[in-house]
Amino acid sequence: MRMQDVVLRFDADAVLKGVTMDLDVQGCTVIMGPNGAGKSLLLKLMHGLMAPTSGQIMWGAKAPSDVMSRQALVLQKPVLLRRSVAANIDFVLKARGKDIGLRDGLLEHVGLLHKATQPARLLSGGEAQRLSLARALATEPEVLFLDEPTASLDPASVLAIERIVSDARSRGVRIVWVTHDIGQARRMADDVVFLQAGQVAEHSAAAAFFSEPRSQAARDYLDGRIVF
Amino acid sequence: MQSIGDALGLAFALVFSGDPDLLEIVLLSLRVSLTATALACLIGFPIGALVAIGRFPGRNAVLVFMNALMGLPPVVVGLMVYLHLSRSGPLGFLGLLYTPTAMIIAQIILIAPIVAALSRQVLEDLHSEYAEQFRSLCLTRLQTVQALLWDARYSLLTVGLAGFGRAVAEVGAVIIVGGNIDHLTRVMTTAIALETSKGDLALALALGIILLVIALGVNAAVQSVRMTATRQAYV
Ligand SMILES: Nc1ncnc2c1ncn2[C@@H]1O[C@H](COP(=O)(O)OP(=O)(O)OP(=O)(O)O)[C@@H](O)[C@H]1O
Ligand SMILES: [Mg+2]
C-alpha cells in the first residue's frame, strides 16, 4: 500500500497533515501515537471508509474502495447485531456468499462456541471483541485492520486476541494494528508507524523503533512523557 | 334513557352473553383494523427504511411531508376517500363505497404515514450505529435494509401496535366511507357513536368496554415485547 501526501480536513482544521508512507505486502504494522493523533482516521482512509481531502492512497494499482471487500476492520467498540452470537457470524457468511458451515469453526477459533446461542449484545467486552474479530475473519480478508481491539480487556483476553491475529498473519493476512499498548506493539509489530498531530513522526522496523527511536516524539511517548 | 348503573349492568351482561350482533361488530372492527395495520406496515416500513438510509435530493422535504401526514385529521381523510370512491369519483366504478374495503383504505391512509415516520426514526437511529460496520462489510443496499428491518424487529412491532391502536379507535374516517351500515360496515367506534345518540347506552357501553380492553391489551403487548427485547439486549 502506498499513501502519498494524504491530507484530511474537517472544515478548516487539518487532522491529517500530509501523510506519506509505504506498507509491505506482508507482516504486521503497528500504528502508535497519542490520543487524537489521527490513527483511527488513518485506518478508515486506508480501508476506504473515508476519502482524503487531498493526496493519494493506492493498494497496488487499485483505489481503497475497490479492495474494501477483501479487507476487514475491527472497530474499537464492536458493533454487534441484535441477534445471537451464531447469527452474527451467519449474517456475514450469508452476505458474502460463504458456507454457513464455517461458523462453528470460527466460533471455536475465538473460544465462543459455547456461547453460540446467547444474545450477542450480552457478551462481555472481551467476548464481544473476539466475536467482532471472528466476524472479520469470516470474510477471509487479505488485510485486517484492528483499531485498539484490546483496549480495556483483561490480560488473558488480550493474549487470546494476539494469538488469533498472529495465526491469521502466519496464514498471510496483512495486519494493520492501532494500539497504545507498548508491550503488545513489541510482541506483534514488524514495523511501527508513530503518528503525532496528524503527521508521521517516524516509521521504522520494530526492533529499531523500540531500541533507538529516531524521533523525539516517539522517545517521549515510549518513556511515558505526554506528547500533545 | 337508562341510568348509568342499569346500562353498565346490561353492558357487562351483553359482553359475557356472547351476543351475536356484538360479536359481529367486534370481529369486523378487528378484521378492518388488523388488515389496515398489516398493509400500512407493508407500505410504511420500506418507505421508512429508504428515507432512513437514503441520501437523496429533497429528503428533507420528504421528512417534513411525512411528519405532516402523521397529523392528518381522520374526517378529512374520510372525506378524501369518499370523494374518490363515490359514484361520480375517479374510482367510483369499483363500487367500494360503504364496504369494509373502503374503511380499510381510509385506515391505511391514516396510519401508513405514522408507521413510516416512526419506523424511519427507529431505523435511522439503528443505521447510524451500524453504518460504518456495514460499509466495511461491503453490504448491498438491500442487505442493509433487510438487516435493519430484522434488527429493529421489536421496535417495529411496537410501531405496528401503535398504528393498530390508532386504527381501531378511529371513528371519523370509517363513518364517512363505511356509512355505519348494520351487518355490513358497523364497527365498534361507529356503533358506539350511533347507539349513544339513540340512547341505547348498554350496547354503547358494552362496545366501549371491549374497546378499552383491546387498548389495554395492545399496551400490555407493547410492554411485554419491550421487556423481552430488553432482557436480550435486542432493543
Ligand atoms: N468527524 C469528525 N469531525 C471533526 N473532527 C474529527 C472527526 N473525526 C475525528 N475528528 C478529530 O480528528 C482527530 C483525530 O481523530 P482519531 O479518531 O483519528 O484519533 P486517534 O488517533 O484514533 O485517537 P485515540 O487514540 O483517542 O483513538 C481528533 O482530534 C478528532 O477530534
Ligand atoms: Mg482511535
Coordinates of C-alpha atoms and ligand atoms in Angstrom, one line a residue:
Chain A
M1 CA 0.0 0.0 0.0
R2 CA 1.2 3.4 -0.8
M3 CA 0.0 6.6 0.7
Q4 CA 1.1 9.9 -0.6
D5 CA 0.7 13.4 0.8
V6 CA -2.6 12.5 2.4
V7 CA -4.4 15.4 3.9
L8 CA -7.7 15.2 5.7
R9 CA -9.7 18.3 6.7
F10 CA -12.8 18.8 8.7
D11 CA -14.0 22.3 7.9
A12 CA -10.8 24.3 8.2
D13 CA -8.9 22.0 10.6
A14 CA -6.4 19.6 9.0
V15 CA -6.5 16.5 11.1
L16 CA -4.0 14.6 8.9
K17 CA -1.4 17.0 7.5
G18 CA 0.3 15.3 4.6
V19 CA 0.9 11.6 5.5
T20 CA 3.2 9.6 3.2
M21 CA 4.0 6.0 3.9
D22 CA 4.5 2.6 2.2
L23 CA 3.4 -0.7 3.7
D24 CA 4.9 -4.0 2.6
V25 CA 2.7 -6.8 1.2
Q26 CA 3.2 -9.0 4.3
G27 CA 3.5 -8.6 8.0
C28 CA 2.1 -6.6 10.9
T29 CA 2.3 -2.8 11.0
V30 CA 1.5 -1.2 14.4
I31 CA 0.4 2.4 14.4
M32 CA 1.0 4.2 17.7
G33 CA 0.6 7.8 18.8
P34 CA -1.2 9.9 21.4
N35 CA -5.0 10.3 21.6
G36 CA -6.3 12.4 18.7
A37 CA -3.2 11.9 16.6
G38 CA -5.4 10.7 13.7
K39 CA -4.8 6.9 14.0
S40 CA -8.4 5.8 13.6
L41 CA -9.0 8.2 10.7
L42 CA -5.8 6.9 9.1
L43 CA -7.2 3.3 9.3
K44 CA -10.5 4.4 7.8
L45 CA -8.8 6.2 5.0
M46 CA -6.7 3.1 4.1
H47 CA -9.8 0.9 4.2
G48 CA -11.7 3.4 2.1
L49 CA -14.4 4.2 4.5
M50 CA -13.4 7.9 4.1
A51 CA -11.8 9.8 1.3
P52 CA -8.9 12.1 1.9
T53 CA -9.3 15.8 1.2
S54 CA -6.2 15.6 -1.0
G55 CA -3.4 13.1 -1.6
Q56 CA -3.5 9.5 -2.9
I57 CA -3.9 6.1 -1.4
M58 CA -3.3 3.0 -3.6
W59 CA -3.3 -0.7 -3.0
G60 CA -1.1 -1.8 -5.8
A61 CA -2.9 -0.2 -8.7
K62 CA -6.2 0.0 -7.0
A63 CA -8.2 2.5 -5.0
P64 CA -9.2 1.6 -1.4
S65 CA -12.9 1.4 -2.4
D66 CA -12.1 -1.3 -5.0
V67 CA -10.3 -3.6 -2.5
M68 CA -12.5 -2.9 0.5
S69 CA -14.3 -6.2 0.1
R70 CA -11.0 -8.0 0.5
Q71 CA -10.3 -6.2 3.8
A72 CA -11.9 -6.3 7.2
L73 CA -11.9 -3.7 10.0
V74 CA -12.4 -4.4 13.7
L75 CA -13.6 -1.2 15.4
Q76 CA -12.6 -0.3 18.9
K77 CA -16.2 -0.5 20.0
P78 CA -17.6 -3.6 18.4
V79 CA -20.9 -3.1 16.6
L80 CA -22.8 -6.3 17.0
L81 CA -26.2 -7.2 15.6
R82 CA -29.2 -7.7 17.8
R83 CA -29.1 -11.4 17.3
S84 CA -27.4 -14.4 18.8
V85 CA -23.7 -14.9 18.6
A86 CA -24.0 -17.6 15.9
A87 CA -26.4 -15.4 13.9
N88 CA -23.9 -12.6 13.9
I89 CA -21.4 -14.9 12.1
D90 CA -24.1 -16.4 9.8
F91 CA -25.1 -12.9 8.7
V92 CA -21.7 -12.1 7.4
L93 CA -21.2 -15.6 5.9
K94 CA -24.5 -15.3 4.0
A95 CA -24.0 -11.7 2.9
R96 CA -20.6 -12.7 1.4
G97 CA -21.9 -15.9 -0.1
K98 CA -19.8 -18.2 2.0
D99 CA -20.6 -21.5 3.5
I100 CA -22.6 -21.3 6.8
G101 CA -20.8 -24.5 7.8
L102 CA -17.8 -22.4 8.6
R103 CA -19.5 -20.7 11.5
D104 CA -18.7 -23.3 14.3
G105 CA -15.1 -23.4 13.3
L106 CA -14.8 -19.6 13.5
L107 CA -16.5 -19.5 16.9
E108 CA -14.3 -22.3 18.2
H109 CA -11.3 -20.4 17.0
V110 CA -12.1 -17.4 19.1
G111 CA -13.4 -19.6 22.0
L112 CA -17.0 -18.6 21.8
L113 CA -18.6 -21.8 20.6
H114 CA -20.2 -22.4 24.0
K115 CA -21.9 -19.0 23.7
A116 CA -23.3 -19.6 20.2
T117 CA -27.0 -19.3 21.2
Q118 CA -26.6 -16.3 23.5
P119 CA -27.7 -12.8 22.5
A120 CA -24.5 -11.2 21.2
R121 CA -25.1 -7.9 22.9
L122 CA -24.9 -9.5 26.3
L123 CA -21.3 -10.6 25.8
S124 CA -18.6 -9.1 27.9
G125 CA -16.3 -6.6 26.4
G126 CA -13.6 -9.2 25.7
E127 CA -16.0 -11.7 24.3
A128 CA -17.7 -9.1 22.1
Q129 CA -14.3 -8.1 20.7
R130 CA -13.5 -11.7 19.9
L131 CA -16.8 -12.1 18.1
S132 CA -16.1 -9.0 16.2
L133 CA -12.7 -10.5 15.2
A134 CA -14.3 -13.8 14.2
R135 CA -16.8 -11.9 12.0
A136 CA -13.9 -10.0 10.4
L137 CA -12.1 -13.3 9.8
A138 CA -15.3 -14.8 8.4
T139 CA -14.9 -12.6 5.3
E140 CA -11.4 -14.2 4.8
P141 CA -9.7 -10.8 4.4
E142 CA -6.4 -10.2 2.8
V143 CA -5.9 -7.2 5.0
L144 CA -7.1 -6.9 8.6
F145 CA -7.4 -3.5 10.3
L146 CA -7.6 -3.5 14.1
D147 CA -8.4 -0.3 15.9
E148 CA -7.4 -0.8 19.6
P149 CA -9.2 -4.1 19.8
T150 CA -7.7 -4.9 23.2
A151 CA -8.2 -1.7 25.0
S152 CA -9.9 -2.4 28.3
L153 CA -9.5 -6.2 28.1
D154 CA -8.1 -8.4 30.7
P155 CA -4.6 -9.9 30.1
A156 CA -5.9 -13.3 29.1
S157 CA -8.3 -11.8 26.5
V158 CA -5.5 -9.6 25.2
L159 CA -3.3 -12.7 24.7
A160 CA -6.2 -14.6 23.1
I161 CA -6.7 -11.9 20.6
E162 CA -3.0 -11.6 19.9
R163 CA -2.8 -15.3 19.3
I164 CA -5.7 -15.3 16.9
V165 CA -4.2 -12.4 14.9
S166 CA -0.8 -14.0 14.9
D167 CA -2.5 -17.0 13.5
A168 CA -4.1 -15.0 10.7
R169 CA -0.8 -13.3 10.0
S170 CA 1.0 -16.6 9.6
R171 CA -1.6 -17.5 7.1
G172 CA -0.6 -14.5 5.1
V173 CA -3.1 -11.9 6.2
R174 CA -1.7 -8.4 6.2
I175 CA -2.2 -6.8 9.7
V176 CA -2.5 -3.1 10.4
W177 CA -2.9 -2.7 14.2
V178 CA -3.6 0.5 16.1
T179 CA -2.6 0.2 19.8
H180 CA -1.5 2.2 22.8
D181 CA -0.1 -0.9 24.4
I182 CA 3.7 -0.8 24.1
G183 CA 4.1 -4.4 25.2
Q184 CA 1.7 -5.5 22.6
A185 CA 3.4 -3.5 19.9
R186 CA 6.7 -5.2 20.9
R187 CA 5.1 -8.6 20.6
M188 CA 3.2 -8.0 17.4
A189 CA 4.9 -5.4 15.2
D190 CA 7.2 -5.9 12.2
D191 CA 7.2 -2.2 11.7
V192 CA 5.9 0.7 13.7
V193 CA 4.3 3.9 12.4
F194 CA 4.4 6.7 15.0
L195 CA 1.8 9.3 14.3
Q196 CA 1.7 12.6 16.0
A197 CA -0.6 15.6 15.4
G198 CA -1.6 14.2 12.0
Q199 CA 1.9 13.6 10.8
V200 CA 4.1 10.5 10.6
A201 CA 6.9 11.3 13.1
E202 CA 8.6 8.0 12.5
H203 CA 8.2 4.8 10.5
S204 CA 10.8 2.2 11.5
A205 CA 11.3 -1.5 11.7
A206 CA 10.1 -2.7 15.1
A207 CA 13.4 -3.6 16.6
A208 CA 14.9 -0.2 15.7
F209 CA 11.9 1.7 16.9
F210 CA 12.0 0.2 20.4
S211 CA 15.7 0.1 20.9
E212 CA 16.6 3.6 19.4
P213 CA 13.6 5.6 18.3
R214 CA 14.7 8.3 15.9
S215 CA 12.1 10.9 16.7
Q216 CA 11.9 12.9 19.9
A217 CA 8.1 12.4 20.0
A218 CA 8.4 8.6 19.9
R219 CA 11.1 8.7 22.6
D220 CA 8.9 10.8 24.8
Y221 CA 5.9 8.5 24.2
L222 CA 7.8 5.3 25.0
D223 CA 9.1 6.9 28.2
G224 CA 5.6 7.8 29.2
R225 CA 6.1 11.5 28.9
I226 CA 2.9 13.1 27.4
V227 CA 3.1 14.2 23.9
F228 CA 0.5 16.7 22.7
Chain B
M1 CA -82.7 6.9 28.8
Q2 CA -81.3 4.4 31.2
S3 CA -79.5 5.1 34.4
I4 CA -75.7 4.6 34.1
G5 CA -75.9 1.8 36.7
D6 CA -78.5 -0.1 34.7
A7 CA -76.7 0.5 31.5
L8 CA -73.4 -0.8 32.9
G9 CA -75.1 -3.9 34.3
L10 CA -76.7 -4.6 30.9
A11 CA -73.4 -3.9 29.2
F12 CA -71.5 -6.5 31.2
A13 CA -74.3 -9.0 30.6
L14 CA -74.0 -8.3 26.9
V15 CA -70.3 -8.7 26.9
F16 CA -70.4 -12.1 28.6
S17 CA -73.5 -13.3 26.8
G18 CA -71.6 -13.5 23.6
D19 CA -74.4 -11.6 21.8
P20 CA -74.0 -12.4 18.1
D21 CA -74.6 -8.8 16.9
L22 CA -72.0 -7.6 19.3
L23 CA -69.6 -10.2 18.2
E24 CA -70.1 -9.4 14.6
I25 CA -69.3 -5.7 15.2
V26 CA -66.2 -6.6 17.2
L27 CA -64.9 -9.1 14.7
L28 CA -65.4 -6.6 11.8
S29 CA -63.6 -3.9 13.7
L30 CA -60.6 -6.3 14.3
R31 CA -60.7 -7.5 10.7
V32 CA -60.7 -4.0 9.2
S33 CA -58.1 -2.6 11.6
L34 CA -55.7 -5.6 11.5
T35 CA -55.8 -5.7 7.7
A36 CA -55.2 -2.0 7.5
T37 CA -52.3 -2.2 10.0
A38 CA -50.7 -5.1 8.2
L39 CA -50.9 -3.3 4.8
A40 CA -49.8 0.0 6.4
C41 CA -46.7 -1.7 7.8
L42 CA -46.0 -3.3 4.4
I43 CA -46.1 0.2 2.9
G44 CA -44.7 2.1 5.8
F45 CA -41.6 0.0 6.8
P46 CA -39.9 0.1 3.4
I47 CA -40.6 3.8 3.0
G48 CA -39.3 4.4 6.5
A49 CA -36.2 2.3 5.7
L50 CA -35.5 4.0 2.4
V51 CA -35.8 7.5 3.9
A52 CA -33.7 6.4 6.9
I53 CA -30.7 5.2 4.9
G54 CA -31.2 7.2 1.7
R55 CA -29.4 10.4 0.9
F56 CA -31.2 12.0 -2.0
P57 CA -32.2 15.5 -3.0
G58 CA -35.4 16.6 -1.4
R59 CA -35.0 14.2 1.5
N60 CA -35.8 17.0 4.0
A61 CA -38.9 17.9 2.1
V62 CA -40.0 14.2 2.3
L63 CA -39.4 14.2 6.0
V64 CA -41.5 17.3 6.5
F65 CA -44.2 15.8 4.3
M66 CA -44.2 12.5 6.2
N67 CA -44.5 14.3 9.5
A68 CA -47.3 16.4 8.3
L69 CA -49.2 13.4 7.0
M70 CA -49.0 11.9 10.6
G71 CA -51.3 14.6 11.8
L72 CA -54.0 14.1 9.1
P73 CA -57.4 14.7 10.6
P74 CA -59.4 11.4 10.2
V75 CA -62.6 13.2 8.9
V76 CA -60.5 14.9 6.2
V77 CA -59.1 11.5 5.2
G78 CA -62.6 10.1 5.2
L79 CA -63.8 12.9 3.0
M80 CA -61.0 12.5 0.5
V81 CA -61.5 8.7 0.3
Y82 CA -65.3 9.4 0.0
L83 CA -64.7 11.8 -2.9
H84 CA -62.6 9.2 -4.7
L85 CA -64.8 6.3 -4.2
S86 CA -68.2 7.9 -4.6
R87 CA -70.2 7.0 -7.7
S88 CA -69.1 10.2 -9.5
G89 CA -65.5 10.0 -8.2
P90 CA -62.5 8.7 -10.2
L91 CA -62.6 5.3 -8.5
G92 CA -66.4 5.1 -8.3
F93 CA -66.6 2.3 -10.8
L94 CA -65.0 0.0 -8.3
G95 CA -68.2 0.2 -6.2
L96 CA -66.2 0.2 -2.9
L97 CA -68.0 3.0 -1.1
Y98 CA -69.8 1.7 2.1
T99 CA -67.8 -1.5 2.1
P100 CA -65.2 -2.8 4.7
T101 CA -62.6 -2.3 1.9
A102 CA -63.3 1.4 1.8
M103 CA -62.8 1.5 5.6
I104 CA -59.5 -0.4 5.3
I105 CA -58.3 2.0 2.6
A106 CA -59.1 5.0 4.8
Q107 CA -57.3 3.5 7.8
I108 CA -54.3 2.6 5.7
I109 CA -54.1 6.3 4.6
L110 CA -54.4 7.3 8.2
I111 CA -51.8 5.1 9.8
A112 CA -49.3 4.3 7.0
P113 CA -47.7 7.8 7.5
I114 CA -47.5 7.1 11.2
V115 CA -45.8 3.8 10.6
A116 CA -43.5 5.3 8.0
A117 CA -42.4 8.2 10.2
L118 CA -42.0 6.2 13.4
S119 CA -40.1 3.4 11.7
R120 CA -37.9 6.0 9.8
Q121 CA -36.8 7.3 13.2
V122 CA -36.2 3.8 14.6
L123 CA -34.3 2.7 11.6
E124 CA -32.2 5.8 11.2
D125 CA -31.0 5.5 14.8
L126 CA -30.1 1.9 14.2
H127 CA -28.4 2.7 10.9
S128 CA -26.2 5.4 12.5
E129 CA -24.9 2.7 14.8
Y130 CA -24.4 0.1 12.1
A131 CA -23.5 2.2 9.0
E132 CA -19.7 2.1 9.3
Q133 CA -19.5 -1.6 10.1
F134 CA -21.9 -2.4 7.2
R135 CA -20.0 -0.3 4.8
S136 CA -16.8 -2.1 5.8
L137 CA -18.5 -5.4 5.2
C138 CA -19.5 -4.2 1.7
L139 CA -23.2 -5.0 2.1
T140 CA -25.5 -4.2 -0.7
R141 CA -28.3 -1.7 0.0
L142 CA -30.9 -4.5 0.0
Q143 CA -28.8 -6.5 2.6
T144 CA -28.5 -3.3 4.7
V145 CA -32.3 -2.7 4.6
Q146 CA -33.1 -6.3 5.4
A147 CA -30.7 -6.4 8.3
L148 CA -32.0 -3.1 9.7
L149 CA -35.6 -4.3 9.4
W150 CA -34.8 -7.5 11.2
D151 CA -32.6 -6.0 13.9
A152 CA -35.3 -3.4 14.6
R153 CA -38.0 -6.0 14.8
Y154 CA -39.1 -5.4 18.3
S155 CA -39.2 -1.6 17.9
L156 CA -41.1 -2.1 14.6
L157 CA -43.6 -4.4 16.3
T158 CA -44.3 -1.6 18.8
V159 CA -44.7 0.8 15.9
G160 CA -47.2 -1.6 14.3
L161 CA -49.1 -1.9 17.5
A162 CA -49.3 1.9 17.9
G163 CA -50.7 2.0 14.4
F164 CA -53.3 -0.6 15.2
G165 CA -54.3 1.2 18.3
R166 CA -54.9 4.4 16.4
A167 CA -56.8 2.5 13.6
V168 CA -59.1 0.6 15.8
A169 CA -60.0 3.6 17.9
E170 CA -60.7 5.9 14.9
V171 CA -64.2 6.9 14.1
G172 CA -64.3 10.0 11.8
A173 CA -63.0 8.4 8.6
V174 CA -64.7 5.0 8.8
I175 CA -68.1 6.5 9.5
I176 CA -67.8 8.6 6.3
V177 CA -66.6 5.9 4.0
G178 CA -68.3 2.9 5.7
G179 CA -71.6 4.5 6.4
N180 CA -72.1 2.5 9.6
I181 CA -74.4 0.0 7.9
D182 CA -75.8 -2.7 10.2
H183 CA -74.3 -6.1 9.5
L184 CA -72.0 -4.7 6.8
T185 CA -69.8 -1.8 7.9
R186 CA -70.7 -1.2 11.5
V187 CA -67.6 -1.3 13.7
M188 CA -67.1 -0.6 17.4
T189 CA -66.5 3.1 17.2
T190 CA -69.3 3.9 14.8
A191 CA -71.7 1.7 16.7
I192 CA -70.8 3.5 19.9
A193 CA -71.5 6.8 18.3
L194 CA -74.8 5.7 16.9
E195 CA -76.1 3.8 20.0
T196 CA -75.1 6.7 22.2
S197 CA -77.1 9.1 20.1
K198 CA -80.0 6.7 20.1
G199 CA -79.8 6.4 23.8
D200 CA -79.0 2.7 23.9
L201 CA -76.3 3.1 26.4
A202 CA -76.0 -0.6 27.2
L203 CA -74.7 -1.6 23.8
A204 CA -72.6 1.5 23.6
L205 CA -71.0 0.8 26.9
A206 CA -70.5 -2.9 26.1
L207 CA -68.6 -1.9 23.0
G208 CA -66.7 0.7 25.0
I209 CA -65.6 -1.9 27.5
I210 CA -64.3 -4.2 24.7
L211 CA -62.5 -1.3 23.0
L212 CA -60.9 -0.4 26.3
V213 CA -59.8 -4.0 26.9
I214 CA -58.3 -4.1 23.4
A215 CA -56.5 -0.8 24.0
L216 CA -55.2 -2.2 27.3
G217 CA -54.3 -5.4 25.6
V218 CA -52.3 -3.6 23.0
N219 CA -50.4 -1.7 25.6
A220 CA -49.7 -4.8 27.6
A221 CA -48.4 -6.4 24.4
V222 CA -46.1 -3.5 23.7
Q223 CA -44.9 -3.6 27.2
S224 CA -44.1 -7.3 27.2
V225 CA -42.4 -7.1 23.8
R226 CA -40.2 -4.3 25.2
M227 CA -39.3 -6.4 28.2
T228 CA -38.5 -9.5 26.2
A229 CA -36.3 -7.5 23.9
T230 CA -34.6 -5.6 26.6
R231 CA -33.8 -8.7 28.5
Q232 CA -31.8 -9.9 25.5
A233 CA -30.4 -6.5 24.7
Y234 CA -32.2 -6.6 21.4
V235 CA -33.6 -3.1 21.6
Ligands
LIG1 N1 -16.0 13.7 12.0 C1 -15.1 14.5 12.6 N2 -15.2 15.8 12.5 C2 -14.3 16.7 13.1 N3 -13.2 16.2 13.7 C3 -13.0 14.9 13.8 C4 -13.9 14.0 13.2 N4 -13.5 12.7 13.5 C5 -12.3 12.9 14.1 N5 -12.0 14.1 14.3 C6 -10.8 14.7 15.0 O1 -9.7 14.1 14.4 C7 -8.7 13.9 15.4 C8 -8.1 12.5 15.2 O2 -9.1 11.5 15.5 P1 -8.8 10.0 15.6 O3 -10.0 9.3 16.0 O4 -8.1 9.5 14.3 O5 -7.7 10.0 16.8 P2 -6.9 8.7 17.3 O6 -5.5 8.9 17.0 O7 -7.6 7.5 16.8 O8 -7.1 8.9 18.9 P3 -7.4 7.8 20.0 O9 -6.1 7.3 20.5 O10 -8.0 8.6 21.1 O11 -8.3 6.8 19.5 C9 -9.3 14.1 16.7 O12 -8.8 15.3 17.3 C10 -10.8 14.2 16.4 O13 -11.4 15.2 17.3
MG2 MG -8.8 6.0 17.7

